Amino acid sequence: MILFAVSLATMLLFGFPFMVTLLGSLILYLLVYMPDFAPRMIITMVQQVIAGVTPPALVCVPMFILSATIITSGESAKRLIHMLKVFVGHFPGGLAITTNASCTLFGAVSGSTQATVAAIGGTMRPMLLEAGYKSPFTLGLIINASDIAFLIPPSIGFIVYGVATSTSIGMLFLAGIFPGLMILVMFSIYCYGYSKFNKIPTLPRASWGERYNAVRRGLPVMGFPVIIVGGIYTGILSPTEASAAAVLYAILLETVIYRSLTFERIIDAFLQTGVITGVVFILVGAGQAFSFLIGFLQLPAQLLPPLFGPDPSMLWVITIVIVVYFVACMFVDPIVAIFILSPVFQPYVEGAGVDPILLGTLVTLQAAIGSATPPFGCDIFTAQLIFRRPYLEVIGHALPFLLILMLATVLLVAFPQIALWLPNMAMGGGF
């Protein structure tokens, strides 16, 4: 696999899209090491790419992307931010806390870290800079607070993990809620302390009249978590049905209630969704093809037994999985990492008796952390593109948030009921 690794690294350094580097490196490997079987294997790889994007559960991915694109094009994100700001803006770190909360609530619509960086960061960063926050802090805050969106349903990470491991996507959605809220609280505490230490000015306290108007204008946005989480939790909607309901609600919200979108802008949102969905599905298909190849070459059977040992404990299995996902997502897209690694680790996870819902939460959290961690975290480059800032400035204040996220991982391992309480309640298992 040395040739594959060298090809992958070279193409990444030359700026090829990741889907091209992954599939291109796979084809090169086949042509060099399996020339006699290459034509047949390439056909098989094409079949694997198609198989990777055909599971019915993936239908909800473009739906959730579309709902996020519609409200990003309209007024919802702005009204959501204003509604939160009038309640916490006068506290030390109020604008930073507003950013955290906005990323969390926007995650209840988009499920994507990159969409959250674009939607919330584009509005909040100028406010943070004007208030006196340093640029590296604002960038570190935005790309790491967007990690919460990967845990709050509807999370694309949970959808991909559920498809890759045949785990209930609805239960995974529920498992991500409390860990996401825990990280929101931890980030907010840090922002409060940072603001106090650096003497960042606070905003004037909003009057109750201003708060009432902000809630009246922004409250309809809260219909998204009610539809998605409430619909799935009560059993009224499946995840796929909830995604369709979210699209319908987004269209009605922006065209009927807020009157912020024209027919042309809605068509543009559909076109943007098509492009984004195409990228996501190609990554998923490439991940399936790569997963098939490493299975065909029996690499897991060669590499994993020495790593896990003859009788690995549950804690050791969880630790290995966490570390591998975290490192992998520092270099590749989280969707690809989840799709490739999840089937590889699944036999060891099942053998150690690890709860699949807990593991899915931990894996998705590591994927989110890795996407905001140097050297190649995808959220870093998203922030570079959106905010036009140099790489070193974007990662300049990443360490404190990274340490908080690592602490959140430790807490989740030590107290798994943080993730499992809601799914257990949904299944009638109580505590």
PDB file of N, CA and C in Angstrom, residues 121-201:
ATOM      1  N   GLY A 121     -20.750  31.549  10.813  1.00  0.00           N
ATOM      2  CA  GLY A 121     -19.494  32.304  10.811  1.00  0.00           C
ATOM      3  C   GLY A 121     -19.568  33.573   9.993  1.00  0.00           C
ATOM      4  N   GLY A 122     -20.254  33.517   8.847  1.00  0.00           N
ATOM      5  CA  GLY A 122     -20.340  34.703   8.002  1.00  0.00           C
ATOM      6  C   GLY A 122     -21.039  35.861   8.682  1.00  0.00           C
ATOM      7  N   THR A 123     -21.975  35.555   9.571  1.00  0.00           N
ATOM      8  CA  THR A 123     -22.700  36.605  10.286  1.00  0.00           C
ATOM      9  C   THR A 123     -22.000  37.013  11.580  1.00  0.00           C
ATOM     10  N   MET A 124     -21.512  36.035  12.338  1.00  0.00           N
ATOM     11  CA  MET A 124     -20.996  36.300  13.680  1.00  0.00           C
ATOM     12  C   MET A 124     -19.577  36.845  13.700  1.00  0.00           C
ATOM     13  N   ARG A 125     -18.721  36.456  12.751  1.00  0.00           N
ATOM     14  CA  ARG A 125     -17.316  36.881  12.843  1.00  0.00           C
ATOM     15  C   ARG A 125     -17.163  38.404  12.800  1.00  0.00           C
ATOM     16  N   PRO A 126     -17.827  39.127  11.898  1.00  0.00           N
ATOM     17  CA  PRO A 126     -17.687  40.592  11.951  1.00  0.00           C
ATOM     18  C   PRO A 126     -18.141  41.178  13.291  1.00  0.00           C
ATOM     19  N   MET A 127     -19.190  40.637  13.896  1.00  0.00           N
ATOM     20  CA  MET A 127     -19.637  41.117  15.210  1.00  0.00           C
ATOM     21  C   MET A 127     -18.581  40.853  16.277  1.00  0.00           C
ATOM     22  N   LEU A 128     -17.980  39.676  16.247  1.00  0.00           N
ATOM     23  CA  LEU A 128     -16.962  39.329  17.245  1.00  0.00           C
ATOM     24  C   LEU A 128     -15.741  40.235  17.111  1.00  0.00           C
ATOM     25  N   LEU A 129     -15.308  40.479  15.882  1.00  0.00           N
ATOM     26  CA  LEU A 129     -14.148  41.353  15.669  1.00  0.00           C
ATOM     27  C   LEU A 129     -14.444  42.775  16.132  1.00  0.00           C
ATOM     28  N   GLU A 130     -15.634  43.260  15.822  1.00  0.00           N
ATOM     29  CA  GLU A 130     -16.012  44.615  16.227  1.00  0.00           C
ATOM     30  C   GLU A 130     -16.083  44.744  17.747  1.00  0.00           C
ATOM     31  N   ALA A 131     -16.449  43.649  18.418  1.00  0.00           N
ATOM     32  CA  ALA A 131     -16.555  43.678  19.878  1.00  0.00           C
ATOM     33  C   ALA A 131     -15.202  43.624  20.566  1.00  0.00           C
ATOM     34  N   GLY A 132     -14.124  43.293  19.836  1.00  0.00           N
ATOM     35  CA  GLY A 132     -12.797  43.283  20.429  1.00  0.00           C
ATOM     36  C   GLY A 132     -12.133  41.923  20.521  1.00  0.00           C
ATOM     37  N   TYR A 133     -12.776  40.880  20.021  1.00  0.00           N
ATOM     38  CA  TYR A 133     -12.156  39.556  20.023  1.00  0.00           C
ATOM     39  C   TYR A 133     -11.072  39.499  18.959  1.00  0.00           C
ATOM     40  N   LYS A 134      -9.979  38.808  19.259  1.00  0.00           N
ATOM     41  CA  LYS A 134      -8.898  38.666  18.298  1.00  0.00           C
ATOM     42  C   LYS A 134      -9.312  37.707  17.186  1.00  0.00           C
ATOM     43  N   SER A 135      -8.770  37.962  15.999  1.00  0.00           N
ATOM     44  CA  SER A 135      -9.166  37.182  14.835  1.00  0.00           C
ATOM     45  C   SER A 135      -8.919  35.683  15.008  1.00  0.00           C
ATOM     46  N   PRO A 136      -7.738  35.227  15.509  1.00  0.00           N
ATOM     47  CA  PRO A 136      -7.549  33.775  15.676  1.00  0.00           C
ATOM     48  C   PRO A 136      -8.576  33.147  16.611  1.00  0.00           C
ATOM     49  N   PHE A 137      -8.991  33.884  17.660  1.00  0.00           N
ATOM     50  CA  PHE A 137     -10.013  33.347  18.559  1.00  0.00           C
ATOM     51  C   PHE A 137     -11.334  33.166  17.824  1.00  0.00           C
ATOM     52  N   THR A 138     -11.738  34.179  17.037  1.00  0.00           N
ATOM     53  CA  THR A 138     -13.018  34.069  16.333  1.00  0.00           C
ATOM     54  C   THR A 138     -13.015  32.887  15.373  1.00  0.00           C
ATOM     55  N   LEU A 139     -11.904  32.676  14.681  1.00  0.00           N
ATOM     56  CA  LEU A 139     -11.825  31.573  13.728  1.00  0.00           C
ATOM     57  C   LEU A 139     -11.825  30.227  14.450  1.00  0.00           C
ATOM     58  N   GLY A 140     -11.041  30.136  15.528  1.00  0.00           N
ATOM     59  CA  GLY A 140     -11.027  28.895  16.296  1.00  0.00           C
ATOM     60  C   GLY A 140     -12.383  28.583  16.896  1.00  0.00           C
ATOM     61  N   LEU A 141     -13.069  29.616  17.378  1.00  0.00           N
ATOM     62  CA  LEU A 141     -14.400  29.431  17.958  1.00  0.00           C
ATOM     63  C   LEU A 141     -15.389  28.924  16.910  1.00  0.00           C
ATOM     64  N   ILE A 142     -15.400  29.538  15.746  1.00  0.00           N
ATOM     65  CA  ILE A 142     -16.391  29.203  14.731  1.00  0.00           C
ATOM     66  C   ILE A 142     -16.193  27.784  14.204  1.00  0.00           C
ATOM     67  N   ILE A 143     -14.956  27.418  13.865  1.00  0.00           N
ATOM     68  CA  ILE A 143     -14.769  26.091  13.265  1.00  0.00           C
ATOM     69  C   ILE A 143     -14.935  24.986  14.301  1.00  0.00           C
ATOM     70  N   ASN A 144     -14.678  25.275  15.573  1.00  0.00           N
ATOM     71  CA  ASN A 144     -14.849  24.237  16.590  1.00  0.00           C
ATOM     72  C   ASN A 144     -16.282  24.184  17.111  1.00  0.00           C
ATOM     73  N   ALA A 145     -16.938  25.330  17.225  1.00  0.00           N
ATOM     74  CA  ALA A 145     -18.348  25.311  17.618  1.00  0.00           C
ATOM     75  C   ALA A 145     -19.198  24.623  16.563  1.00  0.00           C
ATOM     76  N   SER A 146     -18.739  24.675  15.309  1.00  0.00           N
ATOM     77  CA  SER A 146     -19.471  23.982  14.253  1.00  0.00           C
ATOM     78  C   SER A 146     -19.425  22.469  14.433  1.00  0.00           C
ATOM     79  N   ASP A 147     -18.452  21.972  15.226  1.00  0.00           N
ATOM     80  CA  ASP A 147     -18.405  20.532  15.521  1.00  0.00           C
ATOM     81  C   ASP A 147     -19.693  20.059  16.190  1.00  0.00           C
ATOM     82  N   ILE A 148     -20.324  20.949  16.954  1.00  0.00           N
ATOM     83  CA  ILE A 148     -21.549  20.574  17.646  1.00  0.00           C
ATOM     84  C   ILE A 148     -22.625  20.187  16.636  1.00  0.00           C
ATOM     85  N   ALA A 149     -22.595  20.819  15.450  1.00  0.00           N
ATOM     86  CA  ALA A 149     -23.591  20.517  14.424  1.00  0.00           C
ATOM     87  C   ALA A 149     -23.480  19.076  13.937  1.00  0.00           C
ATOM     88  N   PHE A 150     -22.306  18.460  14.105  1.00  0.00           N
ATOM     89  CA  PHE A 150     -22.118  17.078  13.672  1.00  0.00           C
ATOM     90  C   PHE A 150     -22.728  16.095  14.665  1.00  0.00           C
ATOM     91  N   LEU A 151     -23.070  16.593  15.860  1.00  0.00           N
ATOM     92  CA  LEU A 151     -23.678  15.735  16.877  1.00  0.00           C
ATOM     93  C   LEU A 151     -25.176  15.973  17.028  1.00  0.00           C
ATOM     94  N   ILE A 152     -25.597  17.200  16.806  1.00  0.00           N
ATOM     95  CA  ILE A 152     -27.016  17.524  16.945  1.00  0.00           C
ATOM     96  C   ILE A 152     -27.767  17.002  15.721  1.00  0.00           C
ATOM     97  N   PRO A 153     -28.855  16.247  15.900  1.00  0.00           N
ATOM     98  CA  PRO A 153     -29.593  15.755  14.738  1.00  0.00           C
ATOM     99  C   PRO A 153     -30.210  16.910  13.957  1.00  0.00           C
ATOM    100  N   PRO A 154     -30.215  16.783  12.612  1.00  0.00           N
ATOM    101  CA  PRO A 154     -29.869  15.617  11.797  1.00  0.00           C
ATOM    102  C   PRO A 154     -28.412  15.646  11.367  1.00  0.00           C
ATOM    103  N   SER A 155     -27.590  14.778  11.900  1.00  0.00           N
ATOM    104  CA  SER A 155     -26.163  14.761  11.601  1.00  0.00           C
ATOM    105  C   SER A 155     -25.881  13.868  10.397  1.00  0.00           C
ATOM    106  N   ILE A 156     -25.199  14.430   9.402  1.00  0.00           N
ATOM    107  CA  ILE A 156     -24.808  13.626   8.245  1.00  0.00           C
ATOM    108  C   ILE A 156     -23.835  12.533   8.675  1.00  0.00           C
ATOM    109  N   GLY A 157     -22.998  12.839   9.665  1.00  0.00           N
ATOM    110  CA  GLY A 157     -22.077  11.824  10.185  1.00  0.00           C
ATOM    111  C   GLY A 157     -22.816  10.628  10.751  1.00  0.00           C
ATOM    112  N   PHE A 158     -23.877  10.879  11.517  1.00  0.00           N
ATOM    113  CA  PHE A 158     -24.678   9.785  12.061  1.00  0.00           C
ATOM    114  C   PHE A 158     -25.346   8.980  10.944  1.00  0.00           C
ATOM    115  N   ILE A 159     -25.815   9.663   9.910  1.00  0.00           N
ATOM    116  CA  ILE A 159     -26.470   8.964   8.798  1.00  0.00           C
ATOM    117  C   ILE A 159     -25.479   8.018   8.121  1.00  0.00           C
ATOM    118  N   VAL A 160     -24.282   8.522   7.828  1.00  0.00           N
ATOM    119  CA  VAL A 160     -23.274   7.693   7.157  1.00  0.00           C
ATOM    120  C   VAL A 160     -22.849   6.535   8.049  1.00  0.00           C
ATOM    121  N   TYR A 161     -22.653   6.804   9.347  1.00  0.00           N
ATOM    122  CA  TYR A 161     -22.272   5.726  10.265  1.00  0.00           C
ATOM    123  C   TYR A 161     -23.375   4.683  10.356  1.00  0.00           C
ATOM    124  N   GLY A 162     -24.622   5.127  10.435  1.00  0.00           N
ATOM    125  CA  GLY A 162     -25.732   4.191  10.510  1.00  0.00           C
ATOM    126  C   GLY A 162     -25.815   3.308   9.283  1.00  0.00           C
ATOM    127  N   VAL A 163     -25.581   3.887   8.093  1.00  0.00           N
ATOM    128  CA  VAL A 163     -25.607   3.104   6.861  1.00  0.00           C
ATOM    129  C   VAL A 163     -24.436   2.119   6.827  1.00  0.00           C
ATOM    130  N   ALA A 164     -23.243   2.577   7.244  1.00  0.00           N
ATOM    131  CA  ALA A 164     -22.049   1.734   7.166  1.00  0.00           C
ATOM    132  C   ALA A 164     -22.100   0.562   8.134  1.00  0.00           C
ATOM    133  N   THR A 165     -22.791   0.717   9.266  1.00  0.00           N
ATOM    134  CA  THR A 165     -22.778  -0.325  10.299  1.00  0.00           C
ATOM    135  C   THR A 165     -24.153  -0.927  10.565  1.00  0.00           C
ATOM    136  N   SER A 166     -25.172  -0.513   9.799  1.00  0.00           N
ATOM    137  CA  SER A 166     -26.551  -0.989   9.998  1.00  0.00           C
ATOM    138  C   SER A 166     -27.050  -0.688  11.410  1.00  0.00           C
ATOM    139  N   THR A 167     -26.682   0.479  11.921  1.00  0.00           N
ATOM    140  CA  THR A 167     -27.140   0.949  13.232  1.00  0.00           C
ATOM    141  C   THR A 167     -28.319   1.894  13.038  1.00  0.00           C
ATOM    142  N   SER A 168     -29.259   1.890  13.980  1.00  0.00           N
ATOM    143  CA  SER A 168     -30.441   2.733  13.869  1.00  0.00           C
ATOM    144  C   SER A 168     -30.064   4.211  13.822  1.00  0.00           C
ATOM    145  N   ILE A 169     -30.401   4.867  12.720  1.00  0.00           N
ATOM    146  CA  ILE A 169     -30.088   6.290  12.576  1.00  0.00           C
ATOM    147  C   ILE A 169     -30.914   7.121  13.546  1.00  0.00           C
ATOM    148  N   GLY A 170     -32.159   6.735  13.780  1.00  0.00           N
ATOM    149  CA  GLY A 170     -32.993   7.460  14.732  1.00  0.00           C
ATOM    150  C   GLY A 170     -32.417   7.440  16.132  1.00  0.00           C
ATOM    151  N   MET A 171     -31.911   6.280  16.578  1.00  0.00           N
ATOM    152  CA  MET A 171     -31.304   6.177  17.902  1.00  0.00           C
ATOM    153  C   MET A 171     -29.993   6.975  17.975  1.00  0.00           C
ATOM    154  N   LEU A 172     -29.239   6.976  16.878  1.00  0.00           N
ATOM    155  CA  LEU A 172     -28.005   7.769  16.842  1.00  0.00           C
ATOM    156  C   LEU A 172     -28.323   9.261  16.953  1.00  0.00           C
ATOM    157  N   PHE A 173     -29.386   9.689  16.256  1.00  0.00           N
ATOM    158  CA  PHE A 173     -29.793  11.091  16.364  1.00  0.00           C
ATOM    159  C   PHE A 173     -30.056  11.463  17.821  1.00  0.00           C
ATOM    160  N   LEU A 174     -30.806  10.627  18.516  1.00  0.00           N
ATOM    161  CA  LEU A 174     -31.130  10.912  19.909  1.00  0.00           C
ATOM    162  C   LEU A 174     -29.876  10.895  20.782  1.00  0.00           C
ATOM    163  N   ALA A 175     -28.940   9.991  20.484  1.00  0.00           N
ATOM    164  CA  ALA A 175     -27.720   9.874  21.293  1.00  0.00           C
ATOM    165  C   ALA A 175     -26.831  11.113  21.192  1.00  0.00           C
ATOM    166  N   GLY A 176     -26.933  11.860  20.111  1.00  0.00           N
ATOM    167  CA  GLY A 176     -26.052  13.012  19.938  1.00  0.00           C
ATOM    168  C   GLY A 176     -26.508  14.269  20.652  1.00  0.00           C
ATOM    169  N   ILE A 177     -27.747  14.299  21.144  1.00  0.00           N
ATOM    170  CA  ILE A 177     -28.302  15.549  21.676  1.00  0.00           C
ATOM    171  C   ILE A 177     -27.581  15.992  22.950  1.00  0.00           C
ATOM    172  N   PHE A 178     -27.512  15.138  23.964  1.00  0.00           N
ATOM    173  CA  PHE A 178     -26.901  15.539  25.228  1.00  0.00           C
ATOM    174  C   PHE A 178     -25.390  15.773  25.112  1.00  0.00           C
ATOM    175  N   PRO A 179     -24.622  14.941  24.370  1.00  0.00           N
ATOM    176  CA  PRO A 179     -23.210  15.277  24.171  1.00  0.00           C
ATOM    177  C   PRO A 179     -23.024  16.622  23.478  1.00  0.00           C
ATOM    178  N   GLY A 180     -23.890  16.930  22.497  1.00  0.00           N
ATOM    179  CA  GLY A 180     -23.795  18.231  21.838  1.00  0.00           C
ATOM    180  C   GLY A 180     -24.063  19.378  22.792  1.00  0.00           C
ATOM    181  N   LEU A 181     -25.079  19.231  23.639  1.00  0.00           N
ATOM    182  CA  LEU A 181     -25.385  20.273  24.628  1.00  0.00           C
ATOM    183  C   LEU A 181     -24.279  20.392  25.668  1.00  0.00           C
ATOM    184  N   MET A 182     -23.660  19.256  26.032  1.00  0.00           N
ATOM    185  CA  MET A 182     -22.547  19.294  26.983  1.00  0.00           C
ATOM    186  C   MET A 182     -21.381  20.104  26.422  1.00  0.00           C
ATOM    187  N   ILE A 183     -21.059  19.894  25.159  1.00  0.00           N
ATOM    188  CA  ILE A 183     -19.970  20.651  24.540  1.00  0.00           C
ATOM    189  C   ILE A 183     -20.337  22.123  24.435  1.00  0.00           C
ATOM    190  N   LEU A 184     -21.597  22.429  24.151  1.00  0.00           N
ATOM    191  CA  LEU A 184     -22.057  23.821  24.132  1.00  0.00           C
ATOM    192  C   LEU A 184     -21.784  24.488  25.470  1.00  0.00           C
ATOM    193  N   VAL A 185     -22.103  23.831  26.566  1.00  0.00           N
ATOM    194  CA  VAL A 185     -21.880  24.395  27.897  1.00  0.00           C
ATOM    195  C   VAL A 185     -20.387  24.567  28.166  1.00  0.00           C
ATOM    196  N   MET A 186     -19.580  23.575  27.806  1.00  0.00           N
ATOM    197  CA  MET A 186     -18.136  23.648  28.055  1.00  0.00           C
ATOM    198  C   MET A 186     -17.491  24.773  27.258  1.00  0.00           C
ATOM    199  N   PHE A 187     -17.874  24.912  25.988  1.00  0.00           N
ATOM    200  CA  PHE A 187     -17.356  26.014  25.175  1.00  0.00           C
ATOM    201  C   PHE A 187     -17.786  27.366  25.736  1.00  0.00           C
ATOM    202  N   SER A 188     -19.030  27.443  26.200  1.00  0.00           N
ATOM    203  CA  SER A 188     -19.541  28.711  26.715  1.00  0.00           C
ATOM    204  C   SER A 188     -18.813  29.126  27.990  1.00  0.00           C
ATOM    205  N   ILE A 189     -18.496  28.163  28.844  1.00  0.00           N
ATOM    206  CA  ILE A 189     -17.736  28.461  30.060  1.00  0.00           C
ATOM    207  C   ILE A 189     -16.359  29.005  29.694  1.00  0.00           C
ATOM    208  N   TYR A 190     -15.720  28.380  28.697  1.00  0.00           N
ATOM    209  CA  TYR A 190     -14.405  28.866  28.276  1.00  0.00           C
ATOM    210  C   TYR A 190     -14.507  30.279  27.702  1.00  0.00           C
ATOM    211  N   CYS A 191     -15.530  30.525  26.878  1.00  0.00           N
ATOM    212  CA  CYS A 191     -15.695  31.858  26.288  1.00  0.00           C
ATOM    213  C   CYS A 191     -15.940  32.919  27.358  1.00  0.00           C
ATOM    214  N   TYR A 192     -16.694  32.546  28.384  1.00  0.00           N
ATOM    215  CA  TYR A 192     -16.931  33.466  29.505  1.00  0.00           C
ATOM    216  C   TYR A 192     -15.601  33.831  30.166  1.00  0.00           C
ATOM    217  N   GLY A 193     -14.775  32.815  30.461  1.00  0.00           N
ATOM    218  CA  GLY A 193     -13.491  33.068  31.095  1.00  0.00           C
ATOM    219  C   GLY A 193     -12.550  33.857  30.203  1.00  0.00           C
ATOM    220  N   TYR A 194     -12.523  33.518  28.902  1.00  0.00           N
ATOM    221  CA  TYR A 194     -11.652  34.235  27.956  1.00  0.00           C
ATOM    222  C   TYR A 194     -12.028  35.711  27.892  1.00  0.00           C
ATOM    223  N   SER A 195     -13.323  35.991  27.838  1.00  0.00           N
ATOM    224  CA  SER A 195     -13.790  37.367  27.753  1.00  0.00           C
ATOM    225  C   SER A 195     -13.465  38.153  29.019  1.00  0.00           C
ATOM    226  N   LYS A 196     -13.653  37.523  30.181  1.00  0.00           N
ATOM    227  CA  LYS A 196     -13.325  38.198  31.436  1.00  0.00           C
ATOM    228  C   LYS A 196     -11.835  38.499  31.523  1.00  0.00           C
ATOM    229  N   PHE A 197     -10.998  37.504  31.150  1.00  0.00           N
ATOM    230  CA  PHE A 197      -9.549  37.672  31.257  1.00  0.00           C
ATOM    231  C   PHE A 197      -9.047  38.752  30.311  1.00  0.00           C
ATOM    232  N   ASN A 198      -9.606  38.820  29.115  1.00  0.00           N
ATOM    233  CA  ASN A 198      -9.139  39.791  28.112  1.00  0.00           C
ATOM    234  C   ASN A 198      -9.941  41.084  28.131  1.00  0.00           C
ATOM    235  N   LYS A 199     -10.866  41.210  29.119  1.00  0.00           N
ATOM    236  CA  LYS A 199     -11.648  42.434  29.287  1.00  0.00           C
ATOM    237  C   LYS A 199     -12.369  42.854  28.002  1.00  0.00           C
ATOM    238  N   ILE A 200     -13.054  41.891  27.398  1.00  0.00           N
ATOM    239  CA  ILE A 200     -13.839  42.176  26.197  1.00  0.00           C
ATOM    240  C   ILE A 200     -15.113  42.896  26.612  1.00  0.00           C
ATOM    241  N   PRO A 201     -15.433  44.041  26.008  1.00  0.00           N
ATOM    242  CA  PRO A 201     -16.660  44.759  26.380  1.00  0.00           C
ATOM    243  C   PRO A 201     -17.907  43.922  26.108  1.00  0.00           C
TER     244      PRO A 201
END
